[in-house]
PDB file of C-alpha atoms in Angstrom:
ATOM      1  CA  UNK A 318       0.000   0.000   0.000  1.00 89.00           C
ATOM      2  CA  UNK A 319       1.065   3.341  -0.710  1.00 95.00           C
ATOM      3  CA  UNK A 320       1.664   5.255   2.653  1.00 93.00           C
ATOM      4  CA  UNK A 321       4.087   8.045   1.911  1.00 93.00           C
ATOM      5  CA  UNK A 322       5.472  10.494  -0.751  1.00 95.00           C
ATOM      6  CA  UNK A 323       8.291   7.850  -1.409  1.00 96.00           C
ATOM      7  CA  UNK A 324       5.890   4.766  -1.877  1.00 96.00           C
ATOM      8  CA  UNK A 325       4.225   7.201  -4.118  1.00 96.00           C
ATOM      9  CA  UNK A 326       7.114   8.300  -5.689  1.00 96.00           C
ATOM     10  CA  UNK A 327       7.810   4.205  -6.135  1.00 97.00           C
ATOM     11  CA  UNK A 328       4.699   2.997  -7.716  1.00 97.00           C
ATOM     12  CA  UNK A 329       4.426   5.576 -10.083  1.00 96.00           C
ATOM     13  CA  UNK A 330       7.926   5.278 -11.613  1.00 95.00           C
ATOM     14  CA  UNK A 331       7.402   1.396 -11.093  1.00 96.00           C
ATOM     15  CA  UNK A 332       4.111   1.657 -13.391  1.00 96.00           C
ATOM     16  CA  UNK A 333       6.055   3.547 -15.646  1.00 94.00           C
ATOM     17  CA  UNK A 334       8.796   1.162 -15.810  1.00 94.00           C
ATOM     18  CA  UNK A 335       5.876  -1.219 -16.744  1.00 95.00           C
ATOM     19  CA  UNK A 336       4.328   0.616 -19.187  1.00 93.00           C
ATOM     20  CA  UNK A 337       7.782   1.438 -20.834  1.00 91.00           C
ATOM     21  CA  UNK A 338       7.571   4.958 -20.266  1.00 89.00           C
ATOM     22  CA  UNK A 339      10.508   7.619 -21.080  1.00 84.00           C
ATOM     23  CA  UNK A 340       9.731  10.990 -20.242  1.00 80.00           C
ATOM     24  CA  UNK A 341      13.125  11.995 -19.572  1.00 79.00           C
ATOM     25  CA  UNK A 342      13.731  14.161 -22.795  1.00 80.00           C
ATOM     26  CA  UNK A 343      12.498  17.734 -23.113  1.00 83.00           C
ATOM     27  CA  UNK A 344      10.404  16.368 -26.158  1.00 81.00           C
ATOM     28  CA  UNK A 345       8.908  13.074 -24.520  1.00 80.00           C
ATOM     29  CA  UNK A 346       7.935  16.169 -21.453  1.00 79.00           C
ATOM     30  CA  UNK A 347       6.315  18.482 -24.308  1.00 85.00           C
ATOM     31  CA  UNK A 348       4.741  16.088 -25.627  1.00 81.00           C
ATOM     32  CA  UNK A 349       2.827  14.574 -22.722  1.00 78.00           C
ATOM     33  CA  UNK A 350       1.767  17.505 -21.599  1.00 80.00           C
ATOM     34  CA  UNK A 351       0.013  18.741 -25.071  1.00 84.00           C
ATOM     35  CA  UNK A 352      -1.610  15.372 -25.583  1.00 83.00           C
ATOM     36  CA  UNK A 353      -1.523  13.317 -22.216  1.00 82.00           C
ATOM     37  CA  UNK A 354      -2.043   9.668 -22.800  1.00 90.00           C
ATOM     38  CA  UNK A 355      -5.447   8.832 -20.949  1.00 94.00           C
ATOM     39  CA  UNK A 356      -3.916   5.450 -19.878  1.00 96.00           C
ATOM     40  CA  UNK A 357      -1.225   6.835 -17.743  1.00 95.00           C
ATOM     41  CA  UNK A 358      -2.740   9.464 -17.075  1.00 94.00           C
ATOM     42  CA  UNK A 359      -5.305   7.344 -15.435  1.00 97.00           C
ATOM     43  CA  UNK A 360      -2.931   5.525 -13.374  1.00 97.00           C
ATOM     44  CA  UNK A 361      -1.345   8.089 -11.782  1.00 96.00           C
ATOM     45  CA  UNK A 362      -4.983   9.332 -10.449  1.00 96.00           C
ATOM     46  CA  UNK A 363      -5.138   6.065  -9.310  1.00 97.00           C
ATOM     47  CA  UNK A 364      -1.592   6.035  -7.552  1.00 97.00           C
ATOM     48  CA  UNK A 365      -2.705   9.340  -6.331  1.00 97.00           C
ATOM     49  CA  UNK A 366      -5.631   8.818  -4.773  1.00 97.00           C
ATOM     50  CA  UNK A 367      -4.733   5.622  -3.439  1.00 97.00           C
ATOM     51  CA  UNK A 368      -1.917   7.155  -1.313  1.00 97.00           C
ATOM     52  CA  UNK A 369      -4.577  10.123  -0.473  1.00 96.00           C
ATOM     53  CA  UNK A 370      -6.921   8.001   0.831  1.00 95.00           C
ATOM     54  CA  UNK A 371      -4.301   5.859   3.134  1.00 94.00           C
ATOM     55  CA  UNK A 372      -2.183   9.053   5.076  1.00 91.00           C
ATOM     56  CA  UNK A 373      -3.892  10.899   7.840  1.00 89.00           C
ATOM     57  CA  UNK A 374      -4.727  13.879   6.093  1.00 87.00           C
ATOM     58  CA  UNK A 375      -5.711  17.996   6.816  1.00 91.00           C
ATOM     59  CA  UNK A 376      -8.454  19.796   6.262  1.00 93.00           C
ATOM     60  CA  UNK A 377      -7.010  20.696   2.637  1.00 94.00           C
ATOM     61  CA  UNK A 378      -5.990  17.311   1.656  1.00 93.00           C
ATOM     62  CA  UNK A 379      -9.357  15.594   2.530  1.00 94.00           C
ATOM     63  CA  UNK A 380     -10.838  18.275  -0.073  1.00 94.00           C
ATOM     64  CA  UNK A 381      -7.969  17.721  -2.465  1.00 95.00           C
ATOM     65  CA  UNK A 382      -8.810  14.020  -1.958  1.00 95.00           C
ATOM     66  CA  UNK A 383     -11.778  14.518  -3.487  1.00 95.00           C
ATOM     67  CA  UNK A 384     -11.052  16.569  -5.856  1.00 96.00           C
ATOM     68  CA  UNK A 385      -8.732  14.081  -7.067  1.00 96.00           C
ATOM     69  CA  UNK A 386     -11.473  11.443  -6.579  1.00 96.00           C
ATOM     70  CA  UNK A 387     -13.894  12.895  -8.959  1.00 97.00           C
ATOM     71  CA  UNK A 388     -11.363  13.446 -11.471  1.00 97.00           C
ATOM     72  CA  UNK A 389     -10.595   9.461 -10.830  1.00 97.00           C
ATOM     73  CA  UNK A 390     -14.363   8.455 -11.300  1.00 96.00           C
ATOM     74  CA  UNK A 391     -14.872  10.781 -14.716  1.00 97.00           C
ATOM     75  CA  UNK A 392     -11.944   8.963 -16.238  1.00 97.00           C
ATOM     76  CA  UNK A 393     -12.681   5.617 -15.100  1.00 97.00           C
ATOM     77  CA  UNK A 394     -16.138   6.158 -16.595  1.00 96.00           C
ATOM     78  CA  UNK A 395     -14.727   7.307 -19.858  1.00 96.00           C
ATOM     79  CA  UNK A 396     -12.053   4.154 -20.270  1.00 96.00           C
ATOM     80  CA  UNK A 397     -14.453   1.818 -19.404  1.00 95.00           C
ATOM     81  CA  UNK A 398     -12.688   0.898 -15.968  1.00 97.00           C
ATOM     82  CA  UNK A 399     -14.071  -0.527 -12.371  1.00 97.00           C
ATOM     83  CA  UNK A 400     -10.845  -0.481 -10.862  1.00 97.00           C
ATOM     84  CA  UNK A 401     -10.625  -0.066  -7.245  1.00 96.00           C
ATOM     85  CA  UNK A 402      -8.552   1.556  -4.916  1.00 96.00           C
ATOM     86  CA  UNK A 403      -5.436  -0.604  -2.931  1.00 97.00           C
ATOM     87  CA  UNK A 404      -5.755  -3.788  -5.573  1.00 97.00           C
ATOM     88  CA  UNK A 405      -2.348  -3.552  -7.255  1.00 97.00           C
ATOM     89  CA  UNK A 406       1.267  -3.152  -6.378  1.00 97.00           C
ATOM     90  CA  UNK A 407       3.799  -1.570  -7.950  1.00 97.00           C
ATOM     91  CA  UNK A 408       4.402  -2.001 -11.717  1.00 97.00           C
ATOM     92  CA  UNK A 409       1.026  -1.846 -13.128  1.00 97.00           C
ATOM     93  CA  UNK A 410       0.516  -1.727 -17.217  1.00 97.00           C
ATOM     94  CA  UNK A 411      -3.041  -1.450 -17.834  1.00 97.00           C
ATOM     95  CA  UNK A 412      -2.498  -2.060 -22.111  1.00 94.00           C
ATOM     96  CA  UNK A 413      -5.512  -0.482 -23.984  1.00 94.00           C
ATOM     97  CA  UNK A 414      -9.014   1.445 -22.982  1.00 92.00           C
ATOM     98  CA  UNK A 415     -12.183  -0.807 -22.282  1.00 93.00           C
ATOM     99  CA  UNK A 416     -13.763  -3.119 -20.080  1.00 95.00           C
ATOM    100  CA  UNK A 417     -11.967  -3.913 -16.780  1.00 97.00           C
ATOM    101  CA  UNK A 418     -13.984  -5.023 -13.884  1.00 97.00           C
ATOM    102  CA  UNK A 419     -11.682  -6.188 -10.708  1.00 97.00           C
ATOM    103  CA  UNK A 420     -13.187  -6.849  -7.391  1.00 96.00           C
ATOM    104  CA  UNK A 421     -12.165  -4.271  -4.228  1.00 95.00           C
ATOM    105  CA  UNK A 422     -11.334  -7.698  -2.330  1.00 96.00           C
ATOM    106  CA  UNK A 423      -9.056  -8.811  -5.095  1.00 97.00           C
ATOM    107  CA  UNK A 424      -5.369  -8.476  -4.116  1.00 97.00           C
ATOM    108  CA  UNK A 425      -2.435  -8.494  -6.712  1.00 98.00           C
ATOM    109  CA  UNK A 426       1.161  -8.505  -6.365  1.00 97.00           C
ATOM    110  CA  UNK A 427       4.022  -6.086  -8.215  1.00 97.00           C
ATOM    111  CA  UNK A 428       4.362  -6.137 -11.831  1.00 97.00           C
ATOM    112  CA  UNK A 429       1.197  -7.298 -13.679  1.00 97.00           C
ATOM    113  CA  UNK A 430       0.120  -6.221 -17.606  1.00 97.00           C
ATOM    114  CA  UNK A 431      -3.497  -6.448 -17.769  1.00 97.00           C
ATOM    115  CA  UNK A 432      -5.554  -5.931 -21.148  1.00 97.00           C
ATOM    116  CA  UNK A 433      -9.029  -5.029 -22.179  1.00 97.00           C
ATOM    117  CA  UNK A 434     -12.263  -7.231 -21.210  1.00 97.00           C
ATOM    118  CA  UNK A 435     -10.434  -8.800 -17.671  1.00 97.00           C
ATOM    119  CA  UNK A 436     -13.018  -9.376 -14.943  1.00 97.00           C
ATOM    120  CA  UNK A 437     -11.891 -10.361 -11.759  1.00 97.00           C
ATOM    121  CA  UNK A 438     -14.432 -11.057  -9.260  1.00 95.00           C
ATOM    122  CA  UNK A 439     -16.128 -12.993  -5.877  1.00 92.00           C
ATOM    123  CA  UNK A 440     -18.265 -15.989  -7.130  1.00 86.00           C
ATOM    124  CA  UNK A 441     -21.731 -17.619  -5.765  1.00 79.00           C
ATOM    125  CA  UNK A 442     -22.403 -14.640  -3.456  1.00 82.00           C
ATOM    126  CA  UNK A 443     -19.564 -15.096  -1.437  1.00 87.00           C
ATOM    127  CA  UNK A 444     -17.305 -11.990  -0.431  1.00 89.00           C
ATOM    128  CA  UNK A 445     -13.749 -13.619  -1.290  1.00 93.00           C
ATOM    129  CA  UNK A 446     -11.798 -12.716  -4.607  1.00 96.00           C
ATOM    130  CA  UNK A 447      -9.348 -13.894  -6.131  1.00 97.00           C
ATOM    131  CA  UNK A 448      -5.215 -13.160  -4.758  1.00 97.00           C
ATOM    132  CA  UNK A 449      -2.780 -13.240  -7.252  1.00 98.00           C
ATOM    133  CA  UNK A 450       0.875 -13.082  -7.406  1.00 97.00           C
ATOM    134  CA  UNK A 451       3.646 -11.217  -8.375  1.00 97.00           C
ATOM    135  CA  UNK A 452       4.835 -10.873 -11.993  1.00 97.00           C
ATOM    136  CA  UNK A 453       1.412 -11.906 -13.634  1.00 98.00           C
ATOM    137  CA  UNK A 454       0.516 -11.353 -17.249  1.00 98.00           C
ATOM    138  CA  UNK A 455      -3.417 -11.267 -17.399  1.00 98.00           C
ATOM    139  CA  UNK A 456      -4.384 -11.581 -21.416  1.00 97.00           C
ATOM    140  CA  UNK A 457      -7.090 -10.013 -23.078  1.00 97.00           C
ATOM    141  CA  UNK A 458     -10.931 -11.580 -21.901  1.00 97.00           C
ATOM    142  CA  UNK A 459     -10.071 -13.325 -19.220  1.00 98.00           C
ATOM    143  CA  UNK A 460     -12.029 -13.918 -16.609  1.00 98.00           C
ATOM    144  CA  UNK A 461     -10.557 -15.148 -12.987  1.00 98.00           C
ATOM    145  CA  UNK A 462     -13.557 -15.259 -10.372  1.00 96.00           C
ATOM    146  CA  UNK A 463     -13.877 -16.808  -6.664  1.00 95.00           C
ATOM    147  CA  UNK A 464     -11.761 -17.670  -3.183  1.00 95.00           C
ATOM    148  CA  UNK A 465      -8.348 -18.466  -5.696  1.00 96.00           C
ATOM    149  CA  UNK A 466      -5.133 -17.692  -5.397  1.00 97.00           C
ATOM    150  CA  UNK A 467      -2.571 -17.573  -8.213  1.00 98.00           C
ATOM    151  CA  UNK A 468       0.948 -17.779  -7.845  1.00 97.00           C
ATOM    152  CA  UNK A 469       3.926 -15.751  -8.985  1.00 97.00           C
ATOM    153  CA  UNK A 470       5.173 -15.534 -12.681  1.00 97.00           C
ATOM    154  CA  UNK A 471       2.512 -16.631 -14.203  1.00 97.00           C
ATOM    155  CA  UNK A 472       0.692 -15.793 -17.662  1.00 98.00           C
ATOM    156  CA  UNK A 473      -2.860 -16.367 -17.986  1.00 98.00           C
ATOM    157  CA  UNK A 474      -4.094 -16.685 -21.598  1.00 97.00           C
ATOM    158  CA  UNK A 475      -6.314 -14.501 -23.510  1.00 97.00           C
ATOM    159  CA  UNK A 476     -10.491 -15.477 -22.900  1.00 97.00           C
ATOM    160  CA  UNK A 477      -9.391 -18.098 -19.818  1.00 97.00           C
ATOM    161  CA  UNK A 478     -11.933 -19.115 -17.478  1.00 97.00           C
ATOM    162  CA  UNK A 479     -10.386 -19.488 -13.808  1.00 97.00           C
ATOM    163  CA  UNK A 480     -11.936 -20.523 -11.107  1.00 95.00           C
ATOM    164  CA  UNK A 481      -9.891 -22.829  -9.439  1.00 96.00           C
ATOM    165  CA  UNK A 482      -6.168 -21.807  -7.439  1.00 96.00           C
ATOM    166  CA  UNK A 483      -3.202 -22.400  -9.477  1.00 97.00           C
ATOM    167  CA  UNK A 484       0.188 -22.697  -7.081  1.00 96.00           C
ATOM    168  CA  UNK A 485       2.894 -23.857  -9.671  1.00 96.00           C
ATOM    169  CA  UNK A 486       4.685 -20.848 -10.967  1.00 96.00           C
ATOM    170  CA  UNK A 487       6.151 -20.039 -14.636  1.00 97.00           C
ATOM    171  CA  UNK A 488       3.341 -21.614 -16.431  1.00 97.00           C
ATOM    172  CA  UNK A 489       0.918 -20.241 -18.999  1.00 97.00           C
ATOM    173  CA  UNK A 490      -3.036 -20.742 -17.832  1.00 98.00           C
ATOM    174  CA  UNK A 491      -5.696 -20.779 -20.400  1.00 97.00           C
ATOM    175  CA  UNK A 492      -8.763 -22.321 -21.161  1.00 96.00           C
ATOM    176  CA  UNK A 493     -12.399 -22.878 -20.716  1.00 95.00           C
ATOM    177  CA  UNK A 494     -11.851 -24.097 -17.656  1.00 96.00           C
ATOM    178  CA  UNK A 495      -8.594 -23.171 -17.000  1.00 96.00           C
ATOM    179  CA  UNK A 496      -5.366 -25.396 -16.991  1.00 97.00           C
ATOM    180  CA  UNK A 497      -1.606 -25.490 -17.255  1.00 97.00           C
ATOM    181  CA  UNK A 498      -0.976 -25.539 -21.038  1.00 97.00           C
ATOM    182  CA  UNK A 499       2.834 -25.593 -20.759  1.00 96.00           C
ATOM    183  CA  UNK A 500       6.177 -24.229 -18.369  1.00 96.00           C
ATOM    184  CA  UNK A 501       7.154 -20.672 -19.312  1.00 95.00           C
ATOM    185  CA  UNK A 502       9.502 -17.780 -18.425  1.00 95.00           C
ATOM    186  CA  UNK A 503       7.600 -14.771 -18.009  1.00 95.00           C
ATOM    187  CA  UNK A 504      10.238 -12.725 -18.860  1.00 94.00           C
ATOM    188  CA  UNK A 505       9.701 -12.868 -22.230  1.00 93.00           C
ATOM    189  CA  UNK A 506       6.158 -11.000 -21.439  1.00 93.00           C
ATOM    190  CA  UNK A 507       7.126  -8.347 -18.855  1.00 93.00           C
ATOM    191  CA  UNK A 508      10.807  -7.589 -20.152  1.00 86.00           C
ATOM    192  CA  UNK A 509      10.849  -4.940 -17.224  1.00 86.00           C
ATOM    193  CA  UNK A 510      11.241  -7.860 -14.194  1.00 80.00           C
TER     194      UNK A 510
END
């Protein structure tokens, strides 16, 4: 959890890491600021507001809270996103705009890519979601739903179905249910690890 200007100042160059990032040149800076890319820009409310919500704060940052709040809900709304507060870790590269739907229960670790159409959720009316690991690769459609936890360095394949814990690491996931399909070094995915 973010709980100071330095975890702040952590997660948001970790994210950027992840999304592969460089705004070190005088161009890259001009740039983002004439035509910010909604993605990032979105993530860095997120960062924000996560580490605004977690410090004791004063008078003027409980309004600047939710003034970054609002700002947080009008973008979510416009990229499609139900993304809670205090899910991820550090290193998060959400990859294009559109449906993403993840649980407020739903824990995951440092470094995961996530694409379009994900849903992560609780499952038969119970309150438990899913906990997943560090250095995860979540493809495009997939769906992971109920009391499951998934280990470290795993990829999970585009449209998979899981419902069911998964404690081997470096595999790839996929399927209707899900299964192992084969060993793999996630590295290859998240080149930033």
């Amino acid at each position: 959890m973010i709980n100071s200007k330095a975890d702040l100042k952590k997660y948001i160059e970790a994210d950027k890491i992840a999304k592969n990032i460089d705004d070190s040149s005088l161009k890259s800076k001009i740039q983002s600021f004439l035509y910010p890319e909604p993605i990032w820009k979105f993530q860095k409310l997120l960062r924000k507001t996560e580490y605004y919500q977690n410090k004791n704060k004063t008078i003027f940052e409980k309004a600047y809270f939710y003034i970054l709040l609002m700002k947080y809900k009008k973008l979510s709304l416009k990229l499609g996103y139900s993304i809670p507060r205090n899910v991820f870790g550090p290193g998060l590269a959400i990859m294009h705009y559109g449906t993403i739907v993840i649980n407020s229960k739903t824990k995951i670790g440092k470094n995961c890519r996530i694409h379009v159409c994900v849903n992560i959720g609780a499952s038969g009316g119970k309150p438990e979601a899913p906990q997943i690991g560090d250095n995860v690769y979540i493809g495009p459609g997939a769906k992971i739903y109920g009391n499951i936890s998934i280990a470290n360095n795993i990829a999970i394949a585009a449209n998979a179905s899981v419902g069911k814990s998964f404690s081997e690491e470096n595999i790839v996931i996929g399927g209707v249910p899900a299964k192992k399909i084969k060993e793999f070094d996630i590295k290859t995915i998240l080149k930033h690890l």
